[in-house]
Coordinates of C-alpha atoms in Angstrom, one line a residue:
Chain A
M21 CA 0.0 0.0 0.0
T22 CA 2.9 2.3 0.5
A23 CA 3.7 1.7 -3.2
T24 CA 0.3 3.1 -4.0
E25 CA 0.9 6.1 -1.8
N26 CA 4.1 6.7 -3.6
A27 CA 2.5 6.4 -6.9
V28 CA -0.3 8.8 -5.7
R29 CA 2.3 11.3 -4.5
E30 CA 4.3 11.1 -7.7
G31 CA 1.1 11.5 -9.7
R32 CA 0.2 14.6 -7.7
R33 CA 3.7 16.1 -8.2
A34 CA 3.5 15.5 -11.9
G35 CA 0.1 17.0 -12.1
K36 CA 1.3 20.1 -10.3
G37 CA 4.3 20.4 -12.5
S38 CA 2.4 20.3 -15.7
A39 CA -0.3 22.8 -14.7
K40 CA 2.0 25.5 -13.5
T41 CA 0.2 28.3 -15.4
P42 CA -3.4 27.4 -15.0
R43 CA -6.0 29.4 -16.8
R44 CA -8.1 30.8 -14.0
R45 CA -11.4 30.5 -15.7
R46 CA -10.9 27.0 -16.6
V47 CA -9.9 26.0 -13.1
A48 CA -13.1 27.6 -11.7
Q49 CA -15.2 25.8 -14.3
N50 CA -13.6 22.4 -13.6
R51 CA -13.7 22.8 -9.8
W52 CA -16.7 20.5 -9.4
L53 CA -15.7 18.1 -12.3
P54 CA -13.5 15.8 -10.2
Y55 CA -16.3 15.3 -7.6
L56 CA -18.8 14.6 -10.4
L57 CA -16.4 12.0 -11.9
L58 CA -16.0 10.4 -8.5
A59 CA -19.6 10.4 -7.6
P60 CA -20.6 7.0 -9.1
A61 CA -17.7 5.3 -7.4
I62 CA -18.5 7.0 -4.1
I63 CA -22.2 6.1 -4.3
F64 CA -21.6 2.4 -4.9
E65 CA -18.8 2.3 -2.4
L66 CA -21.1 3.7 0.2
L67 CA -24.0 1.6 -0.7
V68 CA -22.2 -1.8 -0.7
H69 CA -19.2 -1.3 1.6
V70 CA -19.3 1.6 4.0
I71 CA -22.9 1.8 5.1
P72 CA -23.3 -2.1 5.4
M73 CA -20.1 -2.1 7.3
L74 CA -21.3 0.5 9.8
T75 CA -24.7 -1.3 9.9
G76 CA -22.8 -4.5 10.8
I77 CA -21.0 -2.8 13.7
G78 CA -24.4 -1.7 14.9
I79 CA -25.9 -5.1 14.5
S80 CA -23.2 -6.6 16.6
F81 CA -24.8 -4.9 19.6
L82 CA -28.2 -6.4 19.0
K83 CA -29.8 -9.5 19.8
L84 CA -30.8 -10.3 16.3
N85 CA -32.1 -13.7 15.3
Q86 CA -34.5 -15.0 12.7
F87 CA -37.6 -13.7 14.6
F88 CA -36.5 -10.1 14.1
L89 CA -35.0 -10.4 10.7
R90 CA -37.9 -8.7 8.8
N91 CA -38.0 -5.8 11.4
W92 CA -34.3 -5.9 12.3
L93 CA -34.4 -2.4 13.7
E94 CA -36.7 -3.6 16.5
A95 CA -34.3 -6.2 17.6
P96 CA -33.5 -5.8 21.4
F97 CA -30.3 -4.2 22.3
A98 CA -27.8 -6.6 23.7
G99 CA -24.9 -4.4 24.7
L100 CA -21.6 -6.1 24.7
S101 CA -23.0 -9.7 25.4
N102 CA -22.4 -10.8 21.8
Y103 CA -18.7 -9.8 22.2
H104 CA -18.7 -11.4 25.6
Y105 CA -19.8 -14.8 24.1
A106 CA -17.3 -14.5 21.3
V107 CA -14.3 -13.9 23.5
D108 CA -15.2 -16.1 26.4
V109 CA -12.8 -19.0 25.9
N110 CA -14.4 -21.0 28.7
G111 CA -17.8 -21.1 26.9
S112 CA -18.5 -23.3 23.9
I113 CA -18.9 -20.4 21.4
G114 CA -15.7 -18.7 22.4
K115 CA -13.8 -22.0 22.5
A116 CA -14.9 -22.9 19.0
L117 CA -14.1 -19.5 17.7
L118 CA -10.6 -19.5 19.2
W119 CA -9.9 -22.9 17.7
S120 CA -11.2 -21.7 14.3
F121 CA -8.9 -18.7 14.6
V122 CA -5.9 -20.9 15.4
V123 CA -6.7 -23.1 12.4
T124 CA -7.0 -20.1 10.1
I125 CA -3.6 -18.7 11.2
G126 CA -1.9 -22.0 10.6
F127 CA -3.6 -22.3 7.2
T128 CA -2.8 -18.7 6.3
I129 CA 0.9 -19.0 7.2
L130 CA 1.3 -22.2 5.3
V131 CA -0.7 -21.1 2.1
V132 CA 0.9 -17.7 1.8
G133 CA 4.4 -19.1 2.5
L134 CA 4.1 -21.9 0.0
S135 CA 2.5 -19.8 -2.7
W136 CA 5.1 -17.1 -2.4
V137 CA 8.0 -19.7 -2.5
L138 CA 6.5 -21.5 -5.6
G139 CA 5.7 -18.2 -7.3
M140 CA 9.2 -16.9 -6.7
F141 CA 10.8 -20.1 -7.7
A142 CA 8.9 -20.3 -11.0
A143 CA 9.4 -16.5 -11.7
V144 CA 13.2 -16.8 -11.4
M145 CA 13.2 -20.0 -13.5
L146 CA 11.2 -18.3 -16.2
Q147 CA 13.2 -15.0 -16.0
R148 CA 15.4 -15.9 -18.9
S149 CA 14.1 -17.1 -22.2
F150 CA 14.3 -20.7 -23.2
R151 CA 12.2 -23.0 -25.5
G152 CA 8.8 -23.5 -24.1
R153 CA 8.9 -20.6 -21.7
A154 CA 5.8 -18.9 -23.0
L155 CA 3.9 -22.2 -23.0
L156 CA 4.8 -22.9 -19.4
R157 CA 3.8 -19.4 -18.3
T158 CA 0.4 -19.9 -19.9
I159 CA -0.1 -23.3 -18.3
F160 CA 0.9 -22.0 -14.8
L161 CA -1.6 -19.2 -15.0
I162 CA -4.6 -21.5 -15.7
P163 CA -5.6 -22.4 -12.1
Y164 CA -5.9 -18.7 -11.4
A165 CA -8.0 -18.1 -14.4
L166 CA -10.4 -21.0 -13.6
P167 CA -13.5 -20.0 -11.5
V168 CA -12.8 -21.0 -8.0
Y169 CA -15.7 -23.3 -7.6
A170 CA -14.9 -25.2 -10.9
G171 CA -11.3 -25.8 -9.9
V172 CA -12.1 -26.7 -6.3
I173 CA -14.9 -29.1 -7.3
V174 CA -12.4 -31.0 -9.4
W175 CA -10.2 -31.3 -6.3
K176 CA -13.2 -32.5 -4.3
F177 CA -13.6 -35.3 -6.8
M178 CA -9.9 -36.1 -6.8
L179 CA -9.7 -36.3 -3.1
S180 CA -12.8 -38.4 -2.7
R181 CA -12.0 -41.7 -0.9
D182 CA -13.5 -44.3 -3.2
N183 CA -13.6 -42.6 -6.7
G184 CA -10.7 -40.2 -6.3
M185 CA -7.5 -39.9 -8.4
V186 CA -5.3 -39.1 -5.3
N187 CA -5.8 -42.3 -3.6
H188 CA -5.6 -44.2 -6.8
L189 CA -2.2 -42.5 -7.5
L190 CA -0.9 -43.1 -4.0
A191 CA -1.8 -46.8 -4.2
Q192 CA -0.2 -47.1 -7.6
L193 CA 3.0 -45.6 -6.2
H194 CA 2.7 -48.0 -3.1
I195 CA 2.7 -45.0 -0.8
T196 CA -0.6 -45.8 0.9
D197 CA -3.2 -48.5 0.7
G198 CA -5.4 -46.2 -1.3
H199 CA -8.2 -45.9 1.3
T200 CA -7.5 -42.6 3.0
F201 CA -10.2 -40.2 3.9
W202 CA -8.9 -36.8 2.6
L203 CA -12.0 -34.7 3.2
I204 CA -12.8 -35.5 6.8
G205 CA -10.7 -35.8 10.0
N206 CA -7.3 -34.3 10.3
N207 CA -6.3 -34.9 6.7
A208 CA -8.8 -32.3 5.6
F209 CA -6.4 -29.6 6.8
A210 CA -3.6 -30.8 4.5
S211 CA -6.1 -31.1 1.7
I212 CA -7.3 -27.6 1.9
V213 CA -3.8 -26.2 2.2
V214 CA -2.8 -28.0 -1.0
V215 CA -6.0 -26.9 -2.9
A216 CA -5.5 -23.3 -1.7
V217 CA -1.9 -23.2 -2.8
W218 CA -2.7 -24.7 -6.2
R219 CA -5.2 -21.9 -6.7
L220 CA -3.2 -19.0 -5.3
W221 CA 0.4 -19.5 -6.3
P222 CA -0.2 -18.5 -9.9
F223 CA -1.2 -15.0 -8.7
A224 CA 2.2 -14.7 -6.9
L225 CA 3.9 -15.9 -10.1
L226 CA 2.0 -13.3 -12.2
T227 CA 2.8 -10.4 -10.0
L228 CA 6.5 -11.4 -9.6
M229 CA 6.9 -11.9 -13.3
A230 CA 5.4 -8.5 -13.9
G231 CA 7.8 -7.1 -11.3
M232 CA 10.9 -8.8 -12.8
Q233 CA 10.1 -7.5 -16.3
S234 CA 10.9 -4.1 -15.1
L235 CA 14.3 -5.0 -13.5
P236 CA 17.3 -3.7 -15.4
T237 CA 19.2 -6.5 -17.1
D238 CA 22.6 -4.7 -17.2
V239 CA 23.0 -5.1 -13.5
Y240 CA 22.8 -8.8 -13.9
E241 CA 25.3 -8.8 -16.6
A242 CA 27.7 -6.7 -14.5
A243 CA 27.3 -9.1 -11.6
A244 CA 27.9 -12.1 -13.8
V245 CA 31.1 -10.5 -15.0
D246 CA 32.1 -10.1 -11.4
G247 CA 31.6 -13.8 -10.9
A248 CA 28.4 -13.7 -8.9
G249 CA 26.5 -17.1 -9.2
M250 CA 22.8 -17.6 -9.7
W251 CA 22.1 -17.8 -5.9
Q252 CA 24.1 -14.7 -5.2
Q253 CA 22.4 -12.8 -8.0
F254 CA 19.0 -13.7 -6.6
R255 CA 20.0 -12.8 -3.0
K256 CA 21.9 -9.6 -3.7
L257 CA 20.0 -8.3 -6.8
T258 CA 16.5 -9.8 -7.3
M259 CA 15.3 -9.8 -3.7
P260 CA 16.3 -6.2 -2.9
M261 CA 14.9 -4.8 -6.2
L262 CA 11.6 -6.6 -5.6
R263 CA 11.2 -5.5 -2.0
G264 CA 8.4 -3.0 -2.8
I265 CA 6.4 -5.6 -4.8
N266 CA 6.9 -8.3 -2.2
Q267 CA 5.7 -5.9 0.5
V268 CA 2.4 -5.5 -1.3
L269 CA 2.1 -9.0 -2.7
I270 CA 2.5 -10.7 0.7
L271 CA -0.1 -8.4 2.3
V272 CA -2.6 -9.1 -0.5
L273 CA -2.0 -12.8 -0.3
F274 CA -2.4 -12.7 3.6
L275 CA -5.8 -10.8 3.4
W276 CA -7.2 -13.0 0.7
T277 CA -6.2 -16.3 2.3
F278 CA -7.3 -15.2 5.8
N279 CA -10.7 -14.1 4.5
D280 CA -11.1 -17.1 2.1
F281 CA -14.6 -18.5 1.9
N282 CA -14.9 -20.0 -1.6
V283 CA -12.3 -22.8 -1.2
P284 CA -13.6 -24.4 2.0
Y285 CA -17.3 -23.8 1.1
T286 CA -16.9 -25.6 -2.2
L287 CA -14.6 -28.3 -0.9
F288 CA -16.5 -29.4 2.1
S289 CA -20.1 -28.3 1.3
A290 CA -22.1 -28.1 4.6
S291 CA -20.0 -30.4 6.7
I292 CA -16.9 -28.5 7.6
P293 CA -14.3 -30.9 9.3
K294 CA -13.1 -29.5 12.7
S295 CA -9.4 -29.5 11.4
A296 CA -10.3 -27.2 8.6
D297 CA -12.9 -24.9 10.2
L298 CA -11.6 -21.6 8.8
I299 CA -12.8 -18.4 10.3
S300 CA -15.0 -17.0 7.5
I301 CA -16.9 -20.2 7.2
H302 CA -17.2 -20.4 10.9
V303 CA -18.7 -17.0 11.1
Y304 CA -21.0 -17.7 8.2
Q305 CA -22.4 -20.7 9.9
S306 CA -22.9 -19.0 13.2
S307 CA -24.9 -16.4 11.3
F308 CA -26.8 -18.1 8.6
Q309 CA -27.2 -21.7 9.9
N310 CA -27.7 -20.9 13.6
F311 CA -29.5 -17.7 12.8
N312 CA -27.6 -15.7 15.4
F313 CA -26.8 -12.6 13.4
G314 CA -25.8 -10.4 16.3
L315 CA -23.2 -12.9 17.4
G316 CA -22.0 -13.4 13.8
S317 CA -21.6 -9.6 13.4
A318 CA -19.7 -9.3 16.6
M319 CA -17.3 -12.1 15.4
S320 CA -16.8 -10.2 12.1
V321 CA -16.0 -7.0 13.9
L322 CA -13.4 -8.7 16.0
L323 CA -12.0 -10.2 12.7
L324 CA -11.8 -6.8 11.1
L325 CA -10.1 -5.3 14.2
F326 CA -7.5 -8.1 14.0
L327 CA -6.9 -7.5 10.3
L328 CA -6.5 -3.8 10.9
V329 CA -4.0 -4.3 13.7
V330 CA -2.0 -6.9 11.7
T331 CA -2.0 -4.8 8.5
G332 CA -1.0 -1.7 10.4
L333 CA 1.9 -3.4 12.2
Y334 CA 3.1 -5.2 9.0
L335 CA 3.2 -1.9 7.1
L336 CA 4.9 -0.2 10.0
F337 CA 7.5 -2.9 10.4
T338 CA 8.2 -3.5 6.6
S339 CA 8.4 0.2 5.7
R340 CA 10.7 1.0 8.6
R341 CA 13.0 -1.8 7.7
S342 CA 13.2 -0.7 4.0
R343 CA 13.9 2.8 5.1
R344 CA 16.8 1.7 7.2
A345 CA 18.2 -0.4 4.4
Chain B
M2 CA 25.1 -15.7 -20.0
R3 CA 26.2 -19.2 -19.2
E4 CA 23.9 -21.3 -17.0
S5 CA 25.5 -23.9 -14.7
T6 CA 24.4 -27.5 -15.1
S7 CA 23.0 -27.7 -11.7
F8 CA 20.8 -24.7 -12.4
K9 CA 19.4 -26.4 -15.5
V10 CA 18.7 -29.6 -13.6
I11 CA 16.9 -27.6 -10.9
R12 CA 14.9 -25.8 -13.6
V13 CA 13.9 -28.9 -15.5
V14 CA 12.9 -30.9 -12.4
G15 CA 11.2 -28.0 -10.6
L16 CA 9.2 -26.8 -13.6
T17 CA 8.2 -30.4 -14.4
L18 CA 6.8 -31.0 -11.0
L19 CA 5.0 -27.7 -11.0
T20 CA 3.5 -28.5 -14.4
L21 CA 2.2 -31.8 -13.2
F22 CA 0.7 -30.3 -10.0
T23 CA -0.9 -27.6 -12.2
L24 CA -2.3 -29.8 -14.9
A25 CA -3.4 -32.9 -12.8
P26 CA -6.8 -31.4 -12.0
L27 CA -7.3 -30.2 -15.6
Y28 CA -6.6 -33.7 -16.8
V29 CA -9.0 -35.2 -14.4
M30 CA -11.6 -32.7 -15.4
I31 CA -11.4 -33.3 -19.1
V32 CA -10.9 -37.0 -19.0
S33 CA -13.6 -37.6 -16.4
G34 CA -16.1 -35.5 -18.4
L35 CA -15.6 -37.9 -21.3
K36 CA -16.4 -41.1 -19.2
P37 CA -19.6 -43.0 -18.9
L38 CA -21.2 -42.9 -15.4
S39 CA -20.0 -46.4 -14.5
D40 CA -16.4 -45.3 -14.9
V41 CA -16.7 -42.5 -12.2
Q42 CA -18.6 -44.7 -9.7
G43 CA -15.9 -47.1 -9.1
A44 CA -12.1 -46.7 -8.6
F45 CA -10.5 -44.0 -10.6
S46 CA -9.0 -44.9 -13.9
W47 CA -6.6 -42.8 -15.9
I48 CA -8.3 -43.4 -19.2
P49 CA -12.0 -43.8 -20.0
S50 CA -13.2 -47.4 -20.7
H51 CA -14.9 -45.7 -23.7
V52 CA -15.1 -42.1 -24.7
T53 CA -18.5 -40.5 -24.6
V54 CA -19.8 -37.0 -24.9
Q55 CA -23.0 -38.0 -23.3
P56 CA -22.1 -36.0 -20.1
F57 CA -21.9 -32.9 -22.1
V58 CA -25.4 -33.5 -23.2
D59 CA -26.8 -34.5 -19.9
I60 CA -25.5 -31.6 -17.9
W61 CA -28.2 -29.4 -19.4
H62 CA -31.1 -31.5 -18.3
T63 CA -29.9 -32.7 -14.9
I64 CA -30.1 -29.1 -13.6
P65 CA -31.3 -26.0 -15.3
L66 CA -27.7 -25.2 -16.3
A67 CA -28.6 -22.9 -19.3
R68 CA -30.5 -20.6 -17.0
Y69 CA -27.6 -20.4 -14.4
F70 CA -25.2 -19.9 -17.3
T71 CA -27.3 -17.0 -18.7
N72 CA -27.5 -15.4 -15.2
S73 CA -23.7 -15.6 -14.8
V74 CA -23.1 -14.1 -18.3
I75 CA -25.5 -11.2 -17.7
V76 CA -24.3 -10.5 -14.2
S77 CA -20.6 -10.8 -14.9
L78 CA -20.7 -8.8 -18.1
S79 CA -22.8 -6.0 -16.6
A80 CA -20.7 -5.9 -13.5
A81 CA -17.5 -5.7 -15.5
A82 CA -18.8 -3.0 -17.9
F83 CA -20.1 -0.7 -15.1
S84 CA -17.0 -1.3 -13.0
V85 CA -14.6 -0.4 -15.8
L86 CA -16.7 2.7 -16.7
I87 CA -17.0 3.9 -13.1
A88 CA -13.3 3.2 -12.6
I89 CA -12.3 5.2 -15.7
F90 CA -14.2 8.3 -14.4
A91 CA -12.8 8.0 -10.8
S92 CA -9.2 7.3 -11.9
Y93 CA -9.2 10.2 -14.4
A94 CA -10.3 12.5 -11.5
V95 CA -7.7 11.2 -9.2
S96 CA -4.9 11.2 -11.8
R97 CA -5.5 14.7 -13.3
W98 CA -6.9 16.9 -10.5
D99 CA -5.9 18.0 -7.1
F100 CA -8.9 18.3 -4.9
R101 CA -9.9 18.2 -1.3
G102 CA -10.7 14.7 0.0
K103 CA -8.6 12.9 -2.6
R104 CA -6.5 11.1 -0.1
L105 CA -9.5 10.2 2.0
F106 CA -11.2 8.7 -1.0
Q107 CA -8.1 6.6 -2.0
I108 CA -7.6 5.3 1.6
T109 CA -11.3 4.4 1.9
V110 CA -11.4 2.7 -1.4
L111 CA -8.2 0.7 -0.6
S112 CA -9.2 -0.3 2.9
T113 CA -12.5 -1.8 1.6
Q114 CA -10.3 -4.6 0.2
M115 CA -9.5 -5.5 3.7
F116 CA -13.0 -6.0 5.0
P117 CA -14.0 -9.6 5.5
G118 CA -16.9 -10.2 3.1
I119 CA -18.8 -11.9 5.9
L120 CA -19.0 -8.6 7.8
F121 CA -21.2 -6.7 5.4
L122 CA -22.9 -9.7 3.8
L123 CA -25.8 -9.7 6.3
P124 CA -26.2 -5.9 6.6
L125 CA -26.1 -5.6 2.8
Y126 CA -28.8 -8.3 2.5
L127 CA -30.9 -6.5 5.1
I128 CA -30.4 -3.1 3.3
F129 CA -31.5 -4.6 0.0
V130 CA -34.5 -6.2 1.6
N131 CA -35.4 -2.8 3.2
I132 CA -34.9 -0.9 0.0
G133 CA -37.2 -3.5 -1.6
Q134 CA -39.9 -2.9 1.1
A135 CA -39.7 0.8 0.9
T136 CA -39.6 1.3 -2.9
G137 CA -41.0 -2.0 -4.3
F138 CA -37.8 -2.3 -6.3
A139 CA -36.5 -5.8 -5.4
L140 CA -32.7 -5.8 -5.1
Q141 CA -32.4 -8.9 -3.0
G142 CA -32.8 -12.1 -5.2
S143 CA -32.4 -10.1 -8.4
R144 CA -29.6 -10.0 -10.9
I145 CA -29.4 -6.2 -10.5
G146 CA -28.6 -6.5 -6.7
L147 CA -25.9 -9.0 -7.6
I148 CA -24.5 -6.7 -10.3
I149 CA -24.3 -3.7 -8.0
T150 CA -22.5 -5.8 -5.4
Y151 CA -20.0 -7.4 -7.8
L152 CA -19.2 -4.1 -9.5
T153 CA -18.0 -2.7 -6.3
F154 CA -15.9 -5.7 -5.5
S155 CA -13.5 -5.1 -8.4
L156 CA -13.7 -1.2 -8.1
P157 CA -10.9 -0.8 -5.6
F158 CA -8.3 -2.8 -7.6
S159 CA -9.5 -1.2 -10.8
I160 CA -9.2 2.3 -9.6
W161 CA -5.8 1.7 -8.1
M162 CA -4.5 0.2 -11.3
L163 CA -6.0 2.7 -13.6
V164 CA -4.7 5.6 -11.5
S165 CA -1.2 4.4 -11.9
Y166 CA -1.8 3.7 -15.5
F167 CA -3.2 7.1 -16.3
D168 CA -0.3 8.7 -14.4
T169 CA 2.1 7.2 -17.0
I170 CA 0.4 8.9 -19.9
P171 CA 2.1 12.2 -20.5
R172 CA 0.3 15.4 -19.6
G173 CA 1.6 16.8 -22.8
L174 CA -1.1 14.8 -24.7
D175 CA -3.8 16.4 -22.5
E176 CA -2.3 19.8 -23.1
A177 CA -2.2 19.3 -26.8
A178 CA -5.9 18.3 -26.8
K179 CA -6.7 21.4 -24.7
V180 CA -4.9 23.6 -27.2
D181 CA -7.0 22.0 -29.9
G182 CA -10.1 23.1 -28.0
A183 CA -11.1 19.7 -26.4
G184 CA -12.9 19.9 -23.0
P185 CA -11.8 17.5 -20.2
M186 CA -14.4 14.8 -21.1
R187 CA -13.4 15.0 -24.7
T188 CA -9.8 14.6 -23.6
L189 CA -10.6 11.6 -21.5
W190 CA -12.4 9.7 -24.4
S191 CA -10.1 10.7 -27.3
V192 CA -6.7 10.9 -25.6
V193 CA -6.5 9.1 -22.2
V194 CA -8.7 6.1 -22.8
P195 CA -7.1 5.0 -26.1
A196 CA -3.6 5.4 -24.6
A197 CA -4.6 3.3 -21.6
K198 CA -6.2 0.5 -23.5
P199 CA -4.1 -2.3 -22.1
G200 CA -4.8 -1.2 -18.5
I201 CA -8.5 -1.0 -19.2
V202 CA -8.7 -4.4 -20.8
A203 CA -6.7 -5.9 -17.9
V204 CA -9.2 -4.2 -15.4
G205 CA -12.1 -5.6 -17.4
I206 CA -10.8 -9.1 -17.3
Y207 CA -10.2 -8.8 -13.6
S208 CA -13.8 -7.5 -13.0
F209 CA -15.4 -10.2 -15.1
M210 CA -13.4 -13.0 -13.3
T211 CA -14.3 -11.7 -9.9
A212 CA -18.0 -11.7 -10.7
W213 CA -17.8 -15.1 -12.5
G214 CA -16.2 -16.8 -9.6
E215 CA -17.9 -15.2 -6.6
T216 CA -19.7 -17.7 -4.2
L217 CA -20.3 -16.2 -0.8
F218 CA -22.7 -13.3 -1.8
A219 CA -24.3 -15.5 -4.5
S220 CA -25.2 -18.1 -1.9
V221 CA -27.4 -15.6 0.0
M222 CA -28.4 -12.9 -2.6
T223 CA -29.9 -15.1 -5.3
N224 CA -33.1 -17.1 -5.6
D225 CA -34.1 -19.9 -8.0
S226 CA -34.5 -17.5 -11.0
S227 CA -31.3 -15.4 -10.4
K228 CA -29.0 -18.2 -9.3
T229 CA -25.5 -18.1 -10.9
L230 CA -23.2 -21.0 -11.8
A231 CA -21.3 -20.7 -8.6
I232 CA -24.3 -21.8 -6.6
G233 CA -26.1 -23.8 -9.3
L234 CA -23.2 -26.2 -9.9
R235 CA -23.6 -27.5 -6.3
E236 CA -26.9 -29.1 -7.3
Y237 CA -25.2 -31.9 -9.1
S238 CA -24.0 -33.3 -5.8
T239 CA -27.3 -32.9 -4.0
Q240 CA -28.7 -35.6 -6.3
I241 CA -29.1 -39.1 -4.9
S242 CA -25.8 -40.1 -6.3
V243 CA -23.0 -37.7 -7.5
Y244 CA -22.8 -37.7 -11.3
W245 CA -19.1 -36.9 -11.2
N246 CA -18.7 -37.2 -15.0
Q247 CA -21.4 -34.6 -15.4
V248 CA -19.9 -32.4 -12.6
M249 CA -16.6 -32.5 -14.4
A250 CA -18.2 -31.8 -17.9
A251 CA -20.1 -28.8 -16.4
S252 CA -16.9 -27.4 -14.7
L253 CA -15.2 -27.5 -18.0
V254 CA -18.0 -25.8 -19.8
V255 CA -18.3 -23.0 -17.2
S256 CA -14.5 -22.5 -17.2
V257 CA -14.1 -22.2 -20.9
P258 CA -15.3 -18.6 -21.3
V259 CA -13.0 -17.2 -18.6
V260 CA -10.0 -19.3 -19.3
V261 CA -10.0 -18.5 -23.1
G262 CA -10.6 -14.9 -22.5
F263 CA -7.9 -14.8 -19.9
L264 CA -5.3 -16.5 -22.0
L265 CA -6.1 -14.5 -25.1
L266 CA -5.7 -11.3 -23.1
Q267 CA -3.0 -12.4 -20.7
R268 CA -0.5 -10.1 -22.6
Y269 CA -2.6 -7.1 -21.6
L270 CA -3.0 -8.3 -18.0
V271 CA 0.8 -8.6 -17.5
Q272 CA 1.3 -5.3 -19.4
G273 CA -1.3 -3.6 -17.2
L274 CA 0.1 -5.1 -14.0
T275 CA 3.7 -3.9 -15.0
A276 CA 2.5 -0.4 -15.7
G277 CA 0.0 -0.2 -12.9
A278 CA 0.8 -2.1 -9.8
V279 CA 4.5 -2.3 -10.2
K280 CA 5.4 1.4 -9.7

């Protein structure tokens, strides 16, 4: 996000520079034009994001269940009791939420880490041209282009115990007996990590490839003349030059993965295994299946606060480090 | 430059493994879509006992797939078109003018990316229901409600990218148009938009894909007549037995429009990302 801020600042500077001698009449005429141009974006953002979010915060203080849904403004005030239920780790609701939170953290770290490593590996391997490079690049991007539900539903079939390709392959290679349950029990966690990585790593690749295209090639040539090997070039040249992109990329991967709903929803349908009880689906079920909307909203607000704090700390930490360097 | 042998070995092995990982589900999807039902009810087989296109015929009768498909096309195309148009206007304002509240606008738009969808799903649902009760104009359960929702999902990224893209277009072109007597809107359409074509195309693909793949809001905001593919496809597995061959065939059919579009236009997407995000 600091990259954007920089871009914004640069843009502003450029704008000022070119309009040093503004014609007064034109400026006065155009004073309202930018607001007019922004109006549609502002209206839709307000309608779909800002107002519902504020409403959601309001609902988290209500005792809102299915009986009040049609006249939700008349739902009784609940004070902080929804929050109390959510964070009380001795109660069943709080305990389940904490478990789901821990699972989600583990899931996020693994998926973001693996996706970034695979994306970076492939981007470096594809940095120089060789036969078949364009074809490989196209193939690698396909999982990202597929609609989430279509890609994930294939994995659901592949991971099914009796008809699936994964068990068949593992038995053919004599790794297992071919009767493993992949979508229930503890294995479900490994399954969802693999599926999420399969779907996410192409985005890391796409972003890193775009970033590497803008790197100057002469620096690499100079380094090679000085006798720097591939690994040294990667560590001393590629990584530092990609710092800005990595900062934004990892943040985006983190937010997407942490909030992911599509993958668990499609992979497990209604019966979410405890080992893969990701937070967004946990909150969804508390709201829409147990019809406790006040509690669901309170959980969502806590989630938002957590994401705000993590994002803030992340940006603070990474920006300070890059300034020192 | 010379590449060491070990580097070449790592490259071949690594890229081969990644290719297998990437393509395995695609292979399963295509091959299983060509299998008779008996083939997918037993243990998995790498090749069909005999190849049949029957699943591709049956998918249209098992569930009302054509209706879901039409809904998805209408919703995604409209959401993408409006999102691109709105983003062009907003980005033009941000890129070319200094005005009060510009920074607030940008921060707000970007931070909406961070909201967990689940936080505003229920409130948005309730607001849509209330608007319907008050005005008689049903947003909940309609395609229009879904279009409005989806167009805002891609808006933050689209604006962010187009602003950086517009910033790379030299102001000299604007000035030249102004000298020729063109007003700001004329300049936008005849100078800025043509010069930013790759960025606009990339934003359009992104918006379309976002709408085509969304599941969470579709699961709550649609009814039987406005259901999109994301929700509709689940109906194959609520049948008494799962017709996996049909599920695979249907997954392939719904993937083709986006994958083909994406691959044809990936050049623009990479170009757009390079000029936009990578600054």
